[in-house]
mmCIF file of N, CA and C in Angstrom:
data_model
loop_
_atom_site.group_PDB
_atom_site.id
_atom_site.type_symbol
_atom_site.label_atom_id
_atom_site.label_comp_id
_atom_site.label_asym_id
_atom_site.label_seq_id
_atom_site.Cartn_x
_atom_site.Cartn_y
_atom_site.Cartn_z
ATOM 1 N N MET A 17 -7.153 -3.813 -19.194
ATOM 2 C CA MET A 17 -7.411 -3.335 -17.843
ATOM 3 C C MET A 17 -6.891 -4.384 -16.856
ATOM 4 N N THR A 18 -6.355 -3.894 -15.751
ATOM 5 C CA THR A 18 -5.828 -4.729 -14.684
ATOM 6 C C THR A 18 -6.709 -4.529 -13.452
ATOM 7 N N THR A 19 -7.078 -5.621 -12.793
ATOM 8 C CA THR A 19 -7.887 -5.521 -11.575
ATOM 9 C C THR A 19 -7.035 -5.937 -10.383
ATOM 10 N N ILE A 20 -6.999 -5.061 -9.366
ATOM 11 C CA ILE A 20 -6.276 -5.355 -8.128
ATOM 12 C C ILE A 20 -7.274 -5.385 -6.976
ATOM 13 N N LEU A 21 -6.869 -6.003 -5.866
ATOM 14 C CA LEU A 21 -7.669 -5.965 -4.638
ATOM 15 C C LEU A 21 -6.963 -5.002 -3.699
ATOM 16 N N PHE A 22 -7.644 -3.921 -3.344
ATOM 17 C CA PHE A 22 -7.024 -2.812 -2.630
ATOM 18 C C PHE A 22 -7.522 -2.685 -1.197
ATOM 19 N N ASN A 23 -6.576 -2.402 -0.287
ATOM 20 C CA ASN A 23 -6.886 -2.114 1.118
ATOM 21 C C ASN A 23 -6.018 -0.962 1.599
ATOM 22 N N ALA A 24 -6.597 -0.121 2.421
ATOM 23 C CA ALA A 24 -5.846 0.934 3.096
ATOM 24 C C ALA A 24 -6.116 0.784 4.588
ATOM 25 N N PHE A 25 -5.160 1.201 5.402
ATOM 26 C CA PHE A 25 -5.289 1.034 6.838
ATOM 27 C C PHE A 25 -5.259 2.366 7.571
ATOM 28 N N SER A 26 -5.806 2.336 8.774
ATOM 29 C CA SER A 26 -5.800 3.450 9.720
ATOM 30 C C SER A 26 -6.372 4.729 9.098
ATOM 31 N N PHE A 27 -5.676 5.872 9.301
ATOM 32 C CA PHE A 27 -6.247 7.151 8.867
ATOM 33 C C PHE A 27 -6.379 7.246 7.355
ATOM 34 N N LEU A 28 -5.684 6.379 6.607
ATOM 35 C CA LEU A 28 -5.836 6.410 5.149
ATOM 36 C C LEU A 28 -7.265 6.035 4.748
ATOM 37 N N GLN A 29 -7.892 5.149 5.504
ATOM 38 C CA GLN A 29 -9.284 4.795 5.213
ATOM 39 C C GLN A 29 -10.173 6.024 5.314
ATOM 40 N N LYS A 30 -10.008 6.786 6.380
ATOM 41 C CA LYS A 30 -10.836 7.985 6.580
ATOM 42 C C LYS A 30 -10.618 8.973 5.440
ATOM 43 N N LYS A 31 -9.373 9.165 5.060
ATOM 44 C CA LYS A 31 -9.039 10.102 3.992
ATOM 45 C C LYS A 31 -9.663 9.672 2.662
ATOM 46 N N LEU A 32 -9.565 8.389 2.345
ATOM 47 C CA LEU A 32 -10.099 7.891 1.078
ATOM 48 C C LEU A 32 -11.625 7.853 1.083
ATOM 49 N N LYS A 33 -12.214 7.472 2.212
ATOM 50 C CA LYS A 33 -13.680 7.462 2.300
ATOM 51 C C LYS A 33 -14.254 8.861 2.127
ATOM 52 N N ALA A 34 -13.550 9.872 2.631
ATOM 53 C CA ALA A 34 -14.010 11.250 2.476
ATOM 54 C C ALA A 34 -14.059 11.649 1.000
ATOM 55 N N ARG A 35 -13.231 11.003 0.194
ATOM 56 C CA ARG A 35 -13.211 11.259 -1.251
ATOM 57 C C ARG A 35 -14.075 10.254 -2.012
ATOM 58 N N GLU A 36 -14.803 9.446 -1.236
ATOM 59 C CA GLU A 36 -15.674 8.412 -1.798
ATOM 60 C C GLU A 36 -14.905 7.404 -2.642
ATOM 61 N N LEU A 37 -13.680 7.081 -2.179
ATOM 62 C CA LEU A 37 -12.856 6.065 -2.831
ATOM 63 C C LEU A 37 -12.905 4.787 -2.006
ATOM 64 N N PRO A 38 -13.092 3.649 -2.640
ATOM 65 C CA PRO A 38 -13.137 2.381 -1.906
ATOM 66 C C PRO A 38 -11.768 2.057 -1.318
ATOM 67 N N CYS A 39 -11.779 1.474 -0.112
ATOM 68 C CA CYS A 39 -10.487 1.230 0.530
ATOM 69 C C CYS A 39 -10.438 -0.029 1.398
ATOM 70 N N ILE A 40 -11.486 -0.842 1.381
ATOM 71 C CA ILE A 40 -11.483 -2.079 2.177
ATOM 72 C C ILE A 40 -11.891 -3.231 1.267
ATOM 73 N N ASN A 41 -10.938 -4.136 1.009
ATOM 74 C CA ASN A 41 -11.176 -5.275 0.113
ATOM 75 C C ASN A 41 -11.883 -4.842 -1.172
ATOM 76 N N ALA A 42 -11.368 -3.775 -1.760
ATOM 77 C CA ALA A 42 -12.009 -3.162 -2.930
ATOM 78 C C ALA A 42 -11.342 -3.612 -4.218
ATOM 79 N N PRO A 43 -12.100 -4.251 -5.105
ATOM 80 C CA PRO A 43 -11.537 -4.529 -6.426
ATOM 81 C C PRO A 43 -11.461 -3.208 -7.204
ATOM 82 N N LEU A 44 -10.275 -2.893 -7.703
ATOM 83 C CA LEU A 44 -10.083 -1.666 -8.461
ATOM 84 C C LEU A 44 -9.531 -1.997 -9.839
ATOM 85 N N ASP A 45 -10.069 -1.358 -10.852
ATOM 86 C CA ASP A 45 -9.535 -1.482 -12.204
ATOM 87 C C ASP A 45 -8.549 -0.343 -12.423
ATOM 88 N N VAL A 46 -7.351 -0.711 -12.851
ATOM 89 C CA VAL A 46 -6.317 0.276 -13.169
ATOM 90 C C VAL A 46 -5.796 -0.027 -14.565
ATOM 91 N N ALA A 47 -5.231 0.969 -15.182
ATOM 92 C CA ALA A 47 -4.680 0.783 -16.523
ATOM 93 C C ALA A 47 -3.485 -0.167 -16.474
ATOM 94 N N GLU A 48 -3.297 -0.904 -17.536
ATOM 95 C CA GLU A 48 -2.147 -1.787 -17.639
ATOM 96 C C GLU A 48 -0.876 -0.949 -17.536
ATOM 97 N N GLY A 49 0.100 -1.424 -16.765
ATOM 98 C CA GLY A 49 1.352 -0.696 -16.576
ATOM 99 C C GLY A 49 1.340 0.287 -15.419
ATOM 100 N N THR A 50 0.217 0.365 -14.692
ATOM 101 C CA THR A 50 0.123 1.269 -13.545
ATOM 102 C C THR A 50 1.102 0.832 -12.458
ATOM 103 N N THR A 51 1.835 1.794 -11.917
ATOM 104 C CA THR A 51 2.733 1.518 -10.796
ATOM 105 C C THR A 51 2.028 1.893 -9.492
ATOM 106 N N VAL A 52 2.618 1.479 -8.393
ATOM 107 C CA VAL A 52 2.097 1.879 -7.081
ATOM 108 C C VAL A 52 2.090 3.402 -6.986
ATOM 109 N N GLU A 53 3.140 4.032 -7.456
ATOM 110 C CA GLU A 53 3.224 5.497 -7.424
ATOM 111 C C GLU A 53 2.077 6.131 -8.218
ATOM 112 N N ASP A 54 1.749 5.550 -9.370
ATOM 113 C CA ASP A 54 0.616 6.036 -10.158
ATOM 114 C C ASP A 54 -0.682 5.910 -9.364
ATOM 115 N N LEU A 55 -0.845 4.774 -8.697
ATOM 116 C CA LEU A 55 -2.048 4.537 -7.905
ATOM 117 C C LEU A 55 -2.180 5.578 -6.794
ATOM 118 N N LEU A 56 -1.080 5.863 -6.109
ATOM 119 C CA LEU A 56 -1.102 6.870 -5.046
ATOM 120 C C LEU A 56 -1.504 8.232 -5.608
ATOM 121 N N ALA A 57 -0.965 8.587 -6.769
ATOM 122 C CA ALA A 57 -1.298 9.870 -7.393
ATOM 123 C C ALA A 57 -2.778 9.915 -7.778
ATOM 124 N N GLN A 58 -3.292 8.802 -8.307
ATOM 125 C CA GLN A 58 -4.700 8.751 -8.694
ATOM 126 C C GLN A 58 -5.618 8.929 -7.494
ATOM 127 N N MET A 59 -5.143 8.497 -6.325
ATOM 128 C CA MET A 59 -5.926 8.611 -5.099
ATOM 129 C C MET A 59 -5.651 9.918 -4.369
ATOM 130 N N ASP A 60 -4.806 10.747 -4.970
ATOM 131 C CA ASP A 60 -4.443 12.040 -4.409
ATOM 132 C C ASP A 60 -3.825 11.894 -3.022
ATOM 133 N N LEU A 61 -2.966 10.881 -2.872
ATOM 134 C CA LEU A 61 -2.240 10.669 -1.621
ATOM 135 C C LEU A 61 -0.833 11.224 -1.773
ATOM 136 N N LEU A 62 -0.355 11.874 -0.745
ATOM 137 C CA LEU A 62 0.989 12.441 -0.734
ATOM 138 C C LEU A 62 1.990 11.361 -0.334
ATOM 139 N N PRO A 63 3.254 11.499 -0.744
ATOM 140 C CA PRO A 63 4.262 10.503 -0.361
ATOM 141 C C PRO A 63 4.338 10.283 1.154
ATOM 142 N N GLY A 64 4.159 11.352 1.934
ATOM 143 C CA GLY A 64 4.211 11.223 3.389
ATOM 144 C C GLY A 64 3.003 10.542 4.008
ATOM 145 N N ASP A 65 1.949 10.328 3.218
ATOM 146 C CA ASP A 65 0.747 9.660 3.724
ATOM 147 C C ASP A 65 0.940 8.155 3.873
ATOM 148 N N VAL A 66 1.919 7.604 3.173
ATOM 149 C CA VAL A 66 2.098 6.152 3.117
ATOM 150 C C VAL A 66 3.531 5.810 3.521
ATOM 151 N N GLU A 67 3.653 4.940 4.519
ATOM 152 C CA GLU A 67 4.988 4.506 4.931
ATOM 153 C C GLU A 67 5.393 3.221 4.224
ATOM 154 N N ALA A 68 4.438 2.332 4.033
ATOM 155 C CA ALA A 68 4.773 1.053 3.400
ATOM 156 C C ALA A 68 3.655 0.639 2.462
ATOM 157 N N VAL A 69 4.064 0.014 1.371
ATOM 158 C CA VAL A 69 3.125 -0.537 0.399
ATOM 159 C C VAL A 69 3.387 -2.033 0.326
ATOM 160 N N PHE A 70 2.334 -2.789 0.523
ATOM 161 C CA PHE A 70 2.431 -4.238 0.403
ATOM 162 C C PHE A 70 1.776 -4.656 -0.907
ATOM 163 N N VAL A 71 2.475 -5.452 -1.679
ATOM 164 C CA VAL A 71 1.914 -6.048 -2.889
ATOM 165 C C VAL A 71 2.048 -7.553 -2.711
ATOM 166 N N ASN A 72 0.924 -8.221 -2.664
ATOM 167 C CA ASN A 72 0.887 -9.671 -2.451
ATOM 168 C C ASN A 72 1.637 -10.089 -1.187
ATOM 169 N N GLY A 73 1.487 -9.276 -0.137
ATOM 170 C CA GLY A 73 2.030 -9.625 1.171
ATOM 171 C C GLY A 73 3.470 -9.228 1.416
ATOM 172 N N LEU A 74 4.117 -8.594 0.434
ATOM 173 C CA LEU A 74 5.512 -8.189 0.594
ATOM 174 C C LEU A 74 5.644 -6.682 0.439
ATOM 175 N N VAL A 75 6.522 -6.073 1.239
ATOM 176 C CA VAL A 75 6.781 -4.652 1.103
ATOM 177 C C VAL A 75 7.478 -4.441 -0.241
ATOM 178 N N ARG A 76 6.933 -3.518 -1.026
ATOM 179 C CA ARG A 76 7.455 -3.278 -2.367
ATOM 180 C C ARG A 76 7.680 -1.782 -2.577
ATOM 181 N N PRO A 77 8.604 -1.418 -3.470
ATOM 182 C CA PRO A 77 8.839 -0.006 -3.762
ATOM 183 C C PRO A 77 7.703 0.584 -4.601
ATOM 184 N N VAL A 78 7.621 1.903 -4.623
ATOM 185 C CA VAL A 78 6.528 2.562 -5.327
ATOM 186 C C VAL A 78 6.631 2.446 -6.846
ATOM 187 N N ASP A 79 7.785 2.018 -7.363
ATOM 188 C CA ASP A 79 7.894 1.854 -8.813
ATOM 189 C C ASP A 79 7.453 0.462 -9.276
ATOM 190 N N THR A 80 6.908 -0.340 -8.366
ATOM 191 C CA THR A 80 6.402 -1.669 -8.702
ATOM 192 C C THR A 80 5.214 -1.548 -9.650
ATOM 193 N N VAL A 81 5.270 -2.277 -10.764
ATOM 194 C CA VAL A 81 4.169 -2.294 -11.721
ATOM 195 C C VAL A 81 3.134 -3.303 -11.230
ATOM 196 N N LEU A 82 1.891 -2.865 -11.153
ATOM 197 C CA LEU A 82 0.807 -3.721 -10.678
ATOM 198 C C LEU A 82 0.330 -4.633 -11.806
ATOM 199 N N THR A 83 0.029 -5.882 -11.446
ATOM 200 C CA THR A 83 -0.458 -6.842 -12.431
ATOM 201 C C THR A 83 -1.816 -7.374 -11.986
ATOM 202 N N ASP A 84 -2.528 -7.943 -12.926
ATOM 203 C CA ASP A 84 -3.872 -8.437 -12.666
ATOM 204 C C ASP A 84 -3.878 -9.417 -11.486
ATOM 205 N N GLY A 85 -4.768 -9.177 -10.542
ATOM 206 C CA GLY A 85 -4.912 -10.055 -9.389
ATOM 207 C C GLY A 85 -4.054 -9.681 -8.196
ATOM 208 N N ASP A 86 -3.197 -8.665 -8.329
ATOM 209 C CA ASP A 86 -2.365 -8.256 -7.191
ATOM 210 C C ASP A 86 -3.233 -7.786 -6.031
ATOM 211 N N ARG A 87 -2.745 -8.085 -4.816
ATOM 212 C CA ARG A 87 -3.350 -7.567 -3.592
ATOM 213 C C ARG A 87 -2.462 -6.424 -3.114
ATOM 214 N N VAL A 88 -3.025 -5.234 -2.995
ATOM 215 C CA VAL A 88 -2.256 -4.043 -2.644
ATOM 216 C C VAL A 88 -2.796 -3.469 -1.342
ATOM 217 N N ALA A 89 -1.891 -3.174 -0.411
ATOM 218 C CA ALA A 89 -2.283 -2.582 0.868
ATOM 219 C C ALA A 89 -1.366 -1.413 1.184
ATOM 220 N N LEU A 90 -1.959 -0.332 1.653
ATOM 221 C CA LEU A 90 -1.213 0.861 2.041
ATOM 222 C C LEU A 90 -1.236 1.005 3.558
ATOM 223 N N VAL A 91 -0.051 1.227 4.132
ATOM 224 C CA VAL A 91 0.085 1.401 5.577
ATOM 225 C C VAL A 91 0.618 2.808 5.838
ATOM 226 N N PRO A 92 -0.077 3.582 6.679
ATOM 227 C CA PRO A 92 0.382 4.943 6.966
ATOM 228 C C PRO A 92 1.542 4.935 7.963
ATOM 229 N N PRO A 93 2.225 6.061 8.097
ATOM 230 C CA PRO A 93 3.270 6.171 9.121
ATOM 231 C C PRO A 93 2.658 6.016 10.512
ATOM 232 N N GLY A 94 3.479 5.579 11.429
ATOM 233 C CA GLY A 94 3.042 5.515 12.814
ATOM 234 C C GLY A 94 2.703 4.129 13.311
ATOM 235 N N SER A 95 2.967 3.091 12.509
ATOM 236 C CA SER A 95 2.726 1.726 13.001
ATOM 237 C C SER A 95 3.678 1.455 14.156
ATOM 238 N N PRO A 96 3.207 0.823 15.239
ATOM 239 C CA PRO A 96 4.067 0.536 16.381
ATOM 240 C C PRO A 96 5.282 -0.309 15.989
ATOM 241 N N GLY A 97 6.387 -0.081 16.671
ATOM 242 C CA GLY A 97 7.664 -0.725 16.374
ATOM 243 C C GLY A 97 7.628 -2.222 16.125
ATOM 244 N N PRO A 98 7.046 -3.021 17.041
ATOM 245 C CA PRO A 98 7.052 -4.475 16.821
ATOM 246 C C PRO A 98 6.330 -4.877 15.532
ATOM 247 N N TYR A 99 5.255 -4.189 15.201
ATOM 248 C CA TYR A 99 4.522 -4.515 13.979
ATOM 249 C C TYR A 99 5.345 -4.176 12.745
ATOM 250 N N ARG A 100 6.114 -3.102 12.827
ATOM 251 C CA ARG A 100 6.961 -2.706 11.703
ATOM 252 C C ARG A 100 7.938 -3.817 11.371
ATOM 253 N N LEU A 101 8.498 -4.439 12.398
ATOM 254 C CA LEU A 101 9.451 -5.529 12.191
ATOM 255 C C LEU A 101 8.739 -6.782 11.684
ATOM 256 N N LEU A 102 7.629 -7.147 12.330
ATOM 257 C CA LEU A 102 6.902 -8.342 11.927
ATOM 258 C C LEU A 102 6.373 -8.257 10.499
ATOM 259 N N LEU A 103 5.957 -7.071 10.089
ATOM 260 C CA LEU A 103 5.411 -6.891 8.750
ATOM 261 C C LEU A 103 6.493 -6.747 7.684
ATOM 262 N N GLY A 104 7.755 -6.608 8.106
ATOM 263 C CA GLY A 104 8.833 -6.471 7.140
ATOM 264 C C GLY A 104 9.055 -5.039 6.681
ATOM 265 N N MET A 105 8.520 -4.080 7.432
ATOM 266 C CA MET A 105 8.688 -2.674 7.062
ATOM 267 C C MET A 105 10.088 -2.183 7.398
ATOM 268 N N VAL A 106 10.737 -2.831 8.348
ATOM 269 C CA VAL A 106 12.129 -2.543 8.701
ATOM 270 C C VAL A 106 12.853 -3.873 8.822
ATOM 271 N N GLY A 107 14.161 -3.857 8.634
ATOM 272 C CA GLY A 107 14.940 -5.092 8.705
ATOM 273 C C GLY A 107 15.220 -5.502 10.136
ATOM 274 N N GLY A 108 15.452 -6.773 10.322
ATOM 275 C CA GLY A 108 15.806 -7.292 11.641
ATOM 276 C C GLY A 108 17.305 -7.174 11.840
ATOM 277 N N LYS A 109 17.838 -7.926 12.806
ATOM 278 C CA LYS A 109 19.273 -7.909 13.068
ATOM 279 C C LYS A 109 20.009 -8.464 11.861
ATOM 280 N N LYS A 110 21.088 -7.816 11.533
ATOM 281 C CA LYS A 110 21.906 -8.255 10.403
ATOM 282 C C LYS A 110 22.854 -9.349 10.859
ATOM 283 N N ASN A 111 23.066 -10.331 9.999
ATOM 284 C CA ASN A 111 24.009 -11.409 10.280
ATOM 285 C C ASN A 111 25.415 -10.849 10.178
ATOM 286 N N LYS A 112 26.210 -10.971 11.243
ATOM 287 C CA LYS A 112 27.541 -10.384 11.275
ATOM 288 C C LYS A 112 28.633 -11.394 10.927
ATOM 289 N N ASN A 113 28.343 -12.438 10.197
ATOM 290 C CA ASN A 113 29.371 -13.428 9.825
ATOM 291 C C ASN A 113 30.286 -12.898 8.773
#
């Protein structure tokens, strides 16, 4: 078994709480080899419900395999522009050299 520390933000908290799923600094046990995509499916979240997934502070793809001790955070669509850049959800200016 793998234990992760899970957080969801904004309207995702309301959605998960309605299903009685923990979503704030929640230790969760998941099967070994679970991916972010598996976790979303287990929580009955649709792909459009989540814009960015952070694993240990970095934006990661949904095929990322979760390992023991990972910190996982889900961010819904609609984060204001400056935060999207600061959080690494979108790239900054490209170096034109």
